[in-house]
CSV table of C-alpha atoms and ligand atoms in Angstrom, one decimal:
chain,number,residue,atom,x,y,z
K,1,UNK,CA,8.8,-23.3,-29.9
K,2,UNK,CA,11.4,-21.6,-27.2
K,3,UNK,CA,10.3,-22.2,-23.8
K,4,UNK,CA,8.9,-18.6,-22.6
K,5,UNK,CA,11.8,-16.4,-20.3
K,6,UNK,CA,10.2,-13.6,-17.6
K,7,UNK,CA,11.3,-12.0,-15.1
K,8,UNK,CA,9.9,-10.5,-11.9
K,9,UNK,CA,10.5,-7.2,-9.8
K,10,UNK,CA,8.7,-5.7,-7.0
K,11,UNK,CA,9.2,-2.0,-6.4
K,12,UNK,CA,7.9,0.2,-3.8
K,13,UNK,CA,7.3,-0.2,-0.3
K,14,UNK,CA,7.1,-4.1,1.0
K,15,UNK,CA,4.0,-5.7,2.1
K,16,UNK,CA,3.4,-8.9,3.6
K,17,UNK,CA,2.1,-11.5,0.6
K,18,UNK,CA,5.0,-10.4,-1.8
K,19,UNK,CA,6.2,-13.6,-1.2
K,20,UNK,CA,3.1,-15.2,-1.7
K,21,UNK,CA,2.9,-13.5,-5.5
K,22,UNK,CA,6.8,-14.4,-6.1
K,23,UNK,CA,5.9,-18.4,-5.5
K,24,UNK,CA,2.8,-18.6,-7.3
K,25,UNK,CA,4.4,-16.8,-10.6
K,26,UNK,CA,7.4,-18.9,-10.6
K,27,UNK,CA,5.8,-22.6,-9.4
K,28,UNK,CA,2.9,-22.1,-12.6
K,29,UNK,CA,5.9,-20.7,-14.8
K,30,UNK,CA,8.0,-23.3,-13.9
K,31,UNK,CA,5.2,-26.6,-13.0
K,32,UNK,CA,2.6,-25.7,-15.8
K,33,UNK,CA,4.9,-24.3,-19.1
K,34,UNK,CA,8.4,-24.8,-18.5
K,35,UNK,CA,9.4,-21.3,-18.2
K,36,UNK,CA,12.7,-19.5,-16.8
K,37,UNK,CA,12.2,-16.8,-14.7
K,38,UNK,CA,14.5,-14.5,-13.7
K,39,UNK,CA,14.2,-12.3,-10.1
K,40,UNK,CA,15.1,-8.5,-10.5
K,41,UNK,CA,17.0,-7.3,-7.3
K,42,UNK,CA,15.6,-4.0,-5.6
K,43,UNK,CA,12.7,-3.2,-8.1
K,44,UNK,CA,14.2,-0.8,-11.2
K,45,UNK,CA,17.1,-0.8,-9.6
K,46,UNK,CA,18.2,-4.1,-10.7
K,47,UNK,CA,17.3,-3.3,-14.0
K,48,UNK,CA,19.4,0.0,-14.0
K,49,UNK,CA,22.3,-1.7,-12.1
K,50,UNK,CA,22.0,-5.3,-13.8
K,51,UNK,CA,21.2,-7.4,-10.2
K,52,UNK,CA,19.1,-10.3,-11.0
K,53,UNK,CA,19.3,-14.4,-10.8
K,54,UNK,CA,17.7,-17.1,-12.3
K,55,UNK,CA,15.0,-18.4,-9.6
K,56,UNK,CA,14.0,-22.2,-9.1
K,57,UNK,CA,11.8,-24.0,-7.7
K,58,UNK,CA,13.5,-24.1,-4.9
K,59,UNK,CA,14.2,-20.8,-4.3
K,60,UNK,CA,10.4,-20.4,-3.8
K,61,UNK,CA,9.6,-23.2,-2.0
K,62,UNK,CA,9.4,-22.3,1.9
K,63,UNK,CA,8.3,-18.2,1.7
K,64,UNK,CA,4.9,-18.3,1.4
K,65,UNK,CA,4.5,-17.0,5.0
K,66,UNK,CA,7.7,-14.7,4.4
K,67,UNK,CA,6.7,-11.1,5.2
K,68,UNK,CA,8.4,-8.4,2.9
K,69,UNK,CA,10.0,-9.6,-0.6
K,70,UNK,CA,13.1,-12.1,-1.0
K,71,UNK,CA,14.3,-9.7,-3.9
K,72,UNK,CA,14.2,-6.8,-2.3
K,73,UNK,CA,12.8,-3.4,-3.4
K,74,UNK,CA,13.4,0.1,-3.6
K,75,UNK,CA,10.8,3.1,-3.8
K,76,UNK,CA,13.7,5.5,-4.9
K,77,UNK,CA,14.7,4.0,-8.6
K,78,UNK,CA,12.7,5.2,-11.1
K,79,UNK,CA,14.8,4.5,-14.2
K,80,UNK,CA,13.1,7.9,-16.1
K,81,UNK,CA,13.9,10.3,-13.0
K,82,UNK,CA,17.4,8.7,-11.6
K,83,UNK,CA,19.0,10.2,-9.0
K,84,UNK,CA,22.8,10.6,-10.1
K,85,UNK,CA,25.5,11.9,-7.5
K,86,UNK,CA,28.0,14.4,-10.0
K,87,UNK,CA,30.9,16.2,-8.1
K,88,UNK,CA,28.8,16.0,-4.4
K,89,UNK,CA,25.2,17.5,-6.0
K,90,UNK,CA,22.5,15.4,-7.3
K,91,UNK,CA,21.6,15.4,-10.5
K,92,UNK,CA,18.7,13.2,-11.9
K,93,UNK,CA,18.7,11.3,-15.1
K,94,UNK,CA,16.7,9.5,-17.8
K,95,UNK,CA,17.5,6.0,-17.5
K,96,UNK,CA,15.5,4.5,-19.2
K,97,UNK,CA,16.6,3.7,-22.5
K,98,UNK,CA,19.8,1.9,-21.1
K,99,UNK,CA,17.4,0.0,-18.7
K,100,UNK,CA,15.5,-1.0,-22.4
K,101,UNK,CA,18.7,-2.2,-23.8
K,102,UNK,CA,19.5,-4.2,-20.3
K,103,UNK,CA,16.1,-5.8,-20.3
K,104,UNK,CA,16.8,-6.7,-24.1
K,105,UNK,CA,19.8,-8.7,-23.2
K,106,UNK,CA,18.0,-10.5,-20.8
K,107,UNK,CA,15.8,-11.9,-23.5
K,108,UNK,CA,12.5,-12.1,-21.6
K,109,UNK,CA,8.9,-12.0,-23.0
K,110,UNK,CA,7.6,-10.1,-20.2
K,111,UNK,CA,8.5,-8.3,-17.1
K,112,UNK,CA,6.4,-8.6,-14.5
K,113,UNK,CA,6.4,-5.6,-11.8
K,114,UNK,CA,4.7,-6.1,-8.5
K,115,UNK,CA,3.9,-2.4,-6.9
K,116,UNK,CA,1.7,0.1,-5.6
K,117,UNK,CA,1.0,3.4,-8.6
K,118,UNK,CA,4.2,4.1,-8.6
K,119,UNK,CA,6.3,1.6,-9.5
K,120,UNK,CA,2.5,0.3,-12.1
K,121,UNK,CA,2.8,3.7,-13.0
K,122,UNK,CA,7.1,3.2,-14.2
K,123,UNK,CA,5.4,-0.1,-15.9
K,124,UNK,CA,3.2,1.8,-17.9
K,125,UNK,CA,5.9,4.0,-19.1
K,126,UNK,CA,7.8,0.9,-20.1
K,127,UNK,CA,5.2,-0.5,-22.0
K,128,UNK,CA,4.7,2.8,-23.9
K,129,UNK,CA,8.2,2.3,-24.5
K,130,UNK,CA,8.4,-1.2,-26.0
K,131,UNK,CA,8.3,-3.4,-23.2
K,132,UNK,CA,6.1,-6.2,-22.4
K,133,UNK,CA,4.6,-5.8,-19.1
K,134,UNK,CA,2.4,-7.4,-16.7
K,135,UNK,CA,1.5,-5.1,-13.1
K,136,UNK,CA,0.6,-6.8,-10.3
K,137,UNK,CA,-1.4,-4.4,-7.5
K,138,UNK,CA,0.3,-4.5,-4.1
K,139,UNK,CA,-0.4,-1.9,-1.4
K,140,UNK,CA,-1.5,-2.8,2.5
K,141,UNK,CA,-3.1,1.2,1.4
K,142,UNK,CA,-5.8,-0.7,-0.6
K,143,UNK,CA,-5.8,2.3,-3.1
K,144,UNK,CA,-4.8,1.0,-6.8
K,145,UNK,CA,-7.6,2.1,-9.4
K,146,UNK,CA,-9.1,-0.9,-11.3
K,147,UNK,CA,-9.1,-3.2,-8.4
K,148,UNK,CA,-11.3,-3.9,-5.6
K,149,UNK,CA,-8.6,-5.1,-3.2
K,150,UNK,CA,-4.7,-5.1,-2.8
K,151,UNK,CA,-2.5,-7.8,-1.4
K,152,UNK,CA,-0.8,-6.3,2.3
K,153,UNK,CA,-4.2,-4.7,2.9
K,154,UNK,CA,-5.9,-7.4,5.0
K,155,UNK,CA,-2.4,-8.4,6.5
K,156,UNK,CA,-2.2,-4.2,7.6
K,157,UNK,CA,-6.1,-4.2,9.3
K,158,UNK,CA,-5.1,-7.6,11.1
K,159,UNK,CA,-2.1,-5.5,12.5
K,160,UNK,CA,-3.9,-2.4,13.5
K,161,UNK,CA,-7.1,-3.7,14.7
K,162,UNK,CA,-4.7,-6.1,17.2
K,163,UNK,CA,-3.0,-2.7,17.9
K,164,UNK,CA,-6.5,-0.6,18.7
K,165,UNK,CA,-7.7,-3.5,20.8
K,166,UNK,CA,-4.5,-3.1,23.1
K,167,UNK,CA,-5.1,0.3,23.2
K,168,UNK,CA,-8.8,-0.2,24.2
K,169,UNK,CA,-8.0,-2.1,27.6
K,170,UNK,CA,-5.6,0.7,28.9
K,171,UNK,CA,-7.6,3.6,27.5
K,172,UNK,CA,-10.7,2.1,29.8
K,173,UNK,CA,-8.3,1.5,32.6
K,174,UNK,CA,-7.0,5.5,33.1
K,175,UNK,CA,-9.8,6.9,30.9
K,176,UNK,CA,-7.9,8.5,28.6
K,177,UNK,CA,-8.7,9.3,24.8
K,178,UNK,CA,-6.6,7.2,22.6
K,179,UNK,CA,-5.7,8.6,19.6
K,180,UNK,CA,-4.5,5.4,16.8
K,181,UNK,CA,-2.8,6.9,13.6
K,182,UNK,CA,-2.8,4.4,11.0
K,183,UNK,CA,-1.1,4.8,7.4
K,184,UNK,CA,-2.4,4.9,4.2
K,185,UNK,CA,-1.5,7.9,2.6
K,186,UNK,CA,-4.1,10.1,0.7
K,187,UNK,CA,-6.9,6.8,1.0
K,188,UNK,CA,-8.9,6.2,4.7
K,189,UNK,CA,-9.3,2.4,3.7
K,190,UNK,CA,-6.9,1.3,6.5
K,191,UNK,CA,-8.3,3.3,9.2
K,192,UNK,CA,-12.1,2.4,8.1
K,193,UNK,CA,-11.7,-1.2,7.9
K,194,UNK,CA,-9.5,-1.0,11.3
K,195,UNK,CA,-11.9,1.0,13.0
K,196,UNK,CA,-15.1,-0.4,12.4
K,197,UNK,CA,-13.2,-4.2,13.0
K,198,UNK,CA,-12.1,-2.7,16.7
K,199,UNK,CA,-15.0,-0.7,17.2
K,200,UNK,CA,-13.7,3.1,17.5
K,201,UNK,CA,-15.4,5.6,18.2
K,202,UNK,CA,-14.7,8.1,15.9
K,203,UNK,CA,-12.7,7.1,13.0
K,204,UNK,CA,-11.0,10.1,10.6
K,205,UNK,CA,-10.2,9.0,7.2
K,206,UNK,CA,-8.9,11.9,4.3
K,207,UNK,CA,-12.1,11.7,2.4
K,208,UNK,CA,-14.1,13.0,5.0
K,209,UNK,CA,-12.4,16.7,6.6
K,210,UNK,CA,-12.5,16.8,10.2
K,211,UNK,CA,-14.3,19.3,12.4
K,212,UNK,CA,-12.1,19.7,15.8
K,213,UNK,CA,-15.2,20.4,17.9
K,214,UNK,CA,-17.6,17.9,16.4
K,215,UNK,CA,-14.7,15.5,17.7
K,216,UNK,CA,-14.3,17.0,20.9
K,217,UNK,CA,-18.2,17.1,21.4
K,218,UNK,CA,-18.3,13.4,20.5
K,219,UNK,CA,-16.0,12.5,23.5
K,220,UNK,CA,-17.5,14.5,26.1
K,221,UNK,CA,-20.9,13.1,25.0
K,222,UNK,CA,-19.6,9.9,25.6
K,223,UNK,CA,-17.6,10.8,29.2
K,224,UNK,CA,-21.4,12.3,30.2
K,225,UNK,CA,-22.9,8.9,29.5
K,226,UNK,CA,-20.2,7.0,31.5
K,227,UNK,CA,-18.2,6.1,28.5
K,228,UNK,CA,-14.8,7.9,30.5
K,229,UNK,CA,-12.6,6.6,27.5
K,230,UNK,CA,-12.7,7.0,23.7
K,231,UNK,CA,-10.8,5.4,20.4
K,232,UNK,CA,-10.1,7.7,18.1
K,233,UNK,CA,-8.6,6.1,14.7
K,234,UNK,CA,-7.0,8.7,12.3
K,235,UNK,CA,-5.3,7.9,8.8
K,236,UNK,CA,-1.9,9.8,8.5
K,237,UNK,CA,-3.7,11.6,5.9
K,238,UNK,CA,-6.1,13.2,7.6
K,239,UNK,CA,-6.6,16.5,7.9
K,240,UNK,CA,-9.5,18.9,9.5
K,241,UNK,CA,-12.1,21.2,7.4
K,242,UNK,CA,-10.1,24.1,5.6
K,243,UNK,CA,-6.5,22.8,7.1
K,244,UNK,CA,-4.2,20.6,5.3
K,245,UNK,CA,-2.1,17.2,5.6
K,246,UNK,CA,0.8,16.7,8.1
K,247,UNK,CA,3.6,16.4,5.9
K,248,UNK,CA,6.8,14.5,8.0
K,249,UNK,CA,9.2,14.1,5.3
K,250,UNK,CA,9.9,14.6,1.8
K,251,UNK,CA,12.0,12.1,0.2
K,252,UNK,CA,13.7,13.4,-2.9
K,253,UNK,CA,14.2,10.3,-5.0
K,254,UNK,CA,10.7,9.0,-4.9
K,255,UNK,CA,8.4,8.6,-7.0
K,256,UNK,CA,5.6,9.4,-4.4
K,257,UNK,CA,8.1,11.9,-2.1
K,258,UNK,CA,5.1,13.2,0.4
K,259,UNK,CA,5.5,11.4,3.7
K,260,UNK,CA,2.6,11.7,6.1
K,261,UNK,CA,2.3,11.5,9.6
K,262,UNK,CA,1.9,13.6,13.0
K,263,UNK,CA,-1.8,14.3,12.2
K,264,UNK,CA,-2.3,12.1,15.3
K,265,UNK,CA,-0.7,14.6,17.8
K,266,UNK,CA,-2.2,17.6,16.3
K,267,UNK,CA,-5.6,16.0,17.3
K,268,UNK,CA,-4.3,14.8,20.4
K,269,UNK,CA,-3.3,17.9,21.6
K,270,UNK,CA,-5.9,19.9,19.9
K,271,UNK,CA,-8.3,17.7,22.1
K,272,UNK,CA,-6.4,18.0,25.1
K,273,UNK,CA,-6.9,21.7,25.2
K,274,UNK,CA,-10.6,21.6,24.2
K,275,UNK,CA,-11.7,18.9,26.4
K,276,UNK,CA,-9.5,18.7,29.5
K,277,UNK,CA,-9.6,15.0,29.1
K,278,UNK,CA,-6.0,13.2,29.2
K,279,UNK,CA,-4.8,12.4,25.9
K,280,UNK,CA,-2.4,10.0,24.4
K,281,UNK,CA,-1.4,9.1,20.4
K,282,UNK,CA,0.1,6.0,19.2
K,283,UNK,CA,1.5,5.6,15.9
K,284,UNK,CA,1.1,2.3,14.2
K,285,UNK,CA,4.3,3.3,11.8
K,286,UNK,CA,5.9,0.3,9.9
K,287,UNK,CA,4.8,-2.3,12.0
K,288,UNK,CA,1.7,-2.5,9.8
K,289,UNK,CA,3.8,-3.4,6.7
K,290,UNK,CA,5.9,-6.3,8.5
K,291,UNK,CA,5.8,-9.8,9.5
K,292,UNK,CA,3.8,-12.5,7.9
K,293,UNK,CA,1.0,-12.0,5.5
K,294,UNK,CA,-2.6,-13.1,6.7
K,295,UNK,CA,-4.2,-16.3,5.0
K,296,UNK,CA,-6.3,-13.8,3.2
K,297,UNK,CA,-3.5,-12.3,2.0
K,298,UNK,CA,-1.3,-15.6,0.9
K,299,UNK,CA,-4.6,-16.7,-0.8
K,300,UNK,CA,-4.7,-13.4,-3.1
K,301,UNK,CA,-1.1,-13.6,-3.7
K,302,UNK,CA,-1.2,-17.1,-5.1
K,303,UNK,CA,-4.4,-16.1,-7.2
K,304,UNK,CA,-2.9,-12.7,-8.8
K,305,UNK,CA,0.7,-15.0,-9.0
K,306,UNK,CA,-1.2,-17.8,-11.2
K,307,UNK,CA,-3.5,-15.3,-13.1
K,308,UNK,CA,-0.2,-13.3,-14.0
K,309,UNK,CA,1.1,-16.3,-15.9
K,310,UNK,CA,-2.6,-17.1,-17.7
K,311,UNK,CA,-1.7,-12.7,-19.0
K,312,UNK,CA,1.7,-13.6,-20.1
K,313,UNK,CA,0.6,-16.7,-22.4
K,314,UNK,CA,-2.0,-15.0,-24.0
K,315,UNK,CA,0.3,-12.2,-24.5
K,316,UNK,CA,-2.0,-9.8,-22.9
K,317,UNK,CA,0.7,-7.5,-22.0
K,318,UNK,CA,-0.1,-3.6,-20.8
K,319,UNK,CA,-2.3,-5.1,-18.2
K,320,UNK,CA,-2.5,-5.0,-14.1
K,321,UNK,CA,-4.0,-8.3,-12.7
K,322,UNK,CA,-7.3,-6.9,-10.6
K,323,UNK,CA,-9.9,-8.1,-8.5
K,324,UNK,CA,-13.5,-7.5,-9.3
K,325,UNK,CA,-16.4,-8.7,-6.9
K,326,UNK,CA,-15.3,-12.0,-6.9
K,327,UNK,CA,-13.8,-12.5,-10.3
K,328,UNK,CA,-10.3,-11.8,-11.1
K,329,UNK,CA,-9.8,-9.2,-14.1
K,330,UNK,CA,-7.4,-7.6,-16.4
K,331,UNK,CA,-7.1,-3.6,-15.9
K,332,UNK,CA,-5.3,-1.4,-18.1
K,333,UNK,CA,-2.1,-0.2,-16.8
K,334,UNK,CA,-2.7,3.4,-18.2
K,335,UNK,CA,-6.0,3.7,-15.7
K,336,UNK,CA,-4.4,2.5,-13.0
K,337,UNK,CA,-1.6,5.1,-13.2
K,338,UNK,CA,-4.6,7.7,-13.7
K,339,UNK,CA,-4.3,8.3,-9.7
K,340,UNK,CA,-5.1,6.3,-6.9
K,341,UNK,CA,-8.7,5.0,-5.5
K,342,UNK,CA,-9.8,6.7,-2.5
K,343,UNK,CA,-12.9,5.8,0.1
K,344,UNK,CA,-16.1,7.1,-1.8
K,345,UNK,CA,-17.6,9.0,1.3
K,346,UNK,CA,-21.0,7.2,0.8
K,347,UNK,CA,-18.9,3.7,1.2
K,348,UNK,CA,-21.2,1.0,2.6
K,349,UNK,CA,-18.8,0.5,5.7
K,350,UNK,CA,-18.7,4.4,6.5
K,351,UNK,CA,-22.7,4.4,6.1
K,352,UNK,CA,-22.9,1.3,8.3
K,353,UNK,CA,-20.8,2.8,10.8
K,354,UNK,CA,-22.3,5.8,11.4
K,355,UNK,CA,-25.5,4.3,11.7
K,356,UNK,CA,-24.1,2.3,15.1
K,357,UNK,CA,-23.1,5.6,16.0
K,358,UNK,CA,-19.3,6.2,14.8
K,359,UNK,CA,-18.2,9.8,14.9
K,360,UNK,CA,-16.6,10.5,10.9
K,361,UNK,CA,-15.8,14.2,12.7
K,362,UNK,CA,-18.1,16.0,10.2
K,363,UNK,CA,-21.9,15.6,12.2
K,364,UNK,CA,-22.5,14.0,15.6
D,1,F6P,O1,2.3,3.0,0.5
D,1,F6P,C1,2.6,2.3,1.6
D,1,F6P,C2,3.0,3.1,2.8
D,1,F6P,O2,3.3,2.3,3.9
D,1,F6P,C3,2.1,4.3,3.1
D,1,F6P,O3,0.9,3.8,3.8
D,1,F6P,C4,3.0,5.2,3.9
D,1,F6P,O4,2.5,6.5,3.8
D,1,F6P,C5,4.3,5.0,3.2
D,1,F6P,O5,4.2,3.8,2.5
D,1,F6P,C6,5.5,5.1,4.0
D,1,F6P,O6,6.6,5.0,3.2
D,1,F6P,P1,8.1,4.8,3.7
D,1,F6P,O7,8.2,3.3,4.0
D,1,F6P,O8,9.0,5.3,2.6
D,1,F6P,O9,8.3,5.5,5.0
């Protein structure tokens, strides 16, 4: 019987334990059953622009601490909305049934696409279309349906809660209010995992609007007990009771084109007026999706990796790779591009939190 060919892309926004993923798929494919696996360059845009290579052993060997993703990604090539530059104006185009025919003459039994719901969402599409597919979730946002946790998550928290407790010393130090606004799109996870791990003290996650002067009230309370600082950690997605999300950018070509971010100075400024207490509002930005992955995160990467190949033998194709309790799972790929899993606002860590007395910014 022919030895099996795959190949691999990972689309979206990077996140550390890509890497991690990347090695484990291609040392099982390559130790356990022989296979050939081929690396796609820059997610679907490889497959639209034919940029791939044959990876080795070697070519693995040496990136499992590697943040980001050795082939590159892209969160603007989505092969069935293609952005096409014709005499200076952009046009966009449905690529996808010359990305079919290029992933035809690459022979493969499965393609194997690392990403958040956009680029499983693309894989879906494919697989409607023909094409066997295997999704893999990756996300430090922590918000793919079907799974309990995303690689890049636990790597993100590390980041942030490092970044709060810096913040902590010099908010104490001119008793300020230090505003921390984390990413994470429509999903708090990020900002309630980082809080709680840093201890803020009120922490405002998407799923739970925001009353300005419950906040406010929360840090005076805490100036008239001799508290003369608080942490405030806010997800970019945040928004208060009856307002909306602070939208930075839009970008076109996406497949998710909202950008957050800003909600941080609203707040800050908002708070400055109410309270008279001096504010200031860092932004966590990018840094949360660089640099190395956490051990936590190189051990789920290497899991999902392995458990990918275990899919592709028994043909199990139209599947995402998924983590439930502690057993690893297979999850449809058409409910995980159903929309993304947000913080139920009953969560076990929001209830514990509030009962040591964090501020959500909805009751005191
Ligand atoms: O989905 C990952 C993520 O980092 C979000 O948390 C954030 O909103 C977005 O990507 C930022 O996207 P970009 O890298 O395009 O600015």
């Amino acid at each position: 019987m022919r030895k099996k060919r795959i190949a691999i892309l990972t689309g979206g926004g990077d996140c550390p334990g890509i890497n991690a993923v990347i090695r484990a798929v291609v040392k099982k494919a390559i130790v356990e059953h022989g296979m050939t696996v081929i690396g796609i360059e820059d997610g679907f845009e490889g497959l639209i622009l034919n940029k791939y290579k044959t990876l080795s052993y070697d070519d693995v060997s040496g990136i499992l601490t590697l943040g980001g993703t050795i082939l590159g990604t892209s969160n603007r090539a989505n092969p069935y909305n293609y952005p096409v530059i014709k005499r200076g104006k952009t046009e966009y185009k449905d690529l996808s049934k010359s990305v079919k025919q290029n992933i035809k003459k690459l022979n493969i039994n499965c393609l194997i696409c690392v990403g958040g719901d956009g680029t499983l969402g693309i894989a879906n599409n494919f697989f409607k279309d023909g094409i066997p597919v295997i999704g893999v979730p990756k996300t430090i946002d922590n918000d793919i349906k079907g799974t309990d946790i995303t690689f890049g998550f636990d790597s993100a928290v590390q980041i942030v809660t490092e970044g709060i407790d810096r913040v902590h010393t010099t908010a104490q130090s001119h008793h300020r209010v230090m505003i921390v606004e984390v990413m994470g799109r429509r999903a708090g996870w990020i900002a309630l995992y980082s809080g709680v791990a840093s201890g803020g003290d009120i922490i405002l996650i998407p799923e739970i609007p925001y009353d300005i002067n419950i906040v406010a009230e929360k840090v005076r309370q805490r100036n008239k007990k001799g508290k003369r600082f608080s942490i405030v950690v806010i997800a970019e997605g945040a928004r208060p009771q009856g307002g909306d999300v602070i939208v930075q950018r839009i970008v076109k070509d996406s497949s998710e084109p909202v950008r957050l971010g800003g909600i941080g100075f609203v707040l800050g400024e908002e708070l400055e007026k109410i309270t008279d207490l001096e504010t200031r509002t860092v932004v966590m930005g990018h840094l949360q999706r660089g640099g190395a992955p956490t051990p936590f995160d190189r051990i789920l990467g290497s899991q999902l990796g392995t458990k990918t190949i275990d899919l592709i033998n028994n043909e199990e194709f139209g599947n995402m790779v998924g983590v439930k309790g502690s057993n690893f799972t297979k999850v449809s790929l058409e409910l995980v591009a159903k929309g993304v899993r947000l913080v139920p606002s009953n969560h076990i860590l929001v209830r514990s939190a509030r009962s040591m007395g964090t501020c959500f910014g909805d009751t005191l």
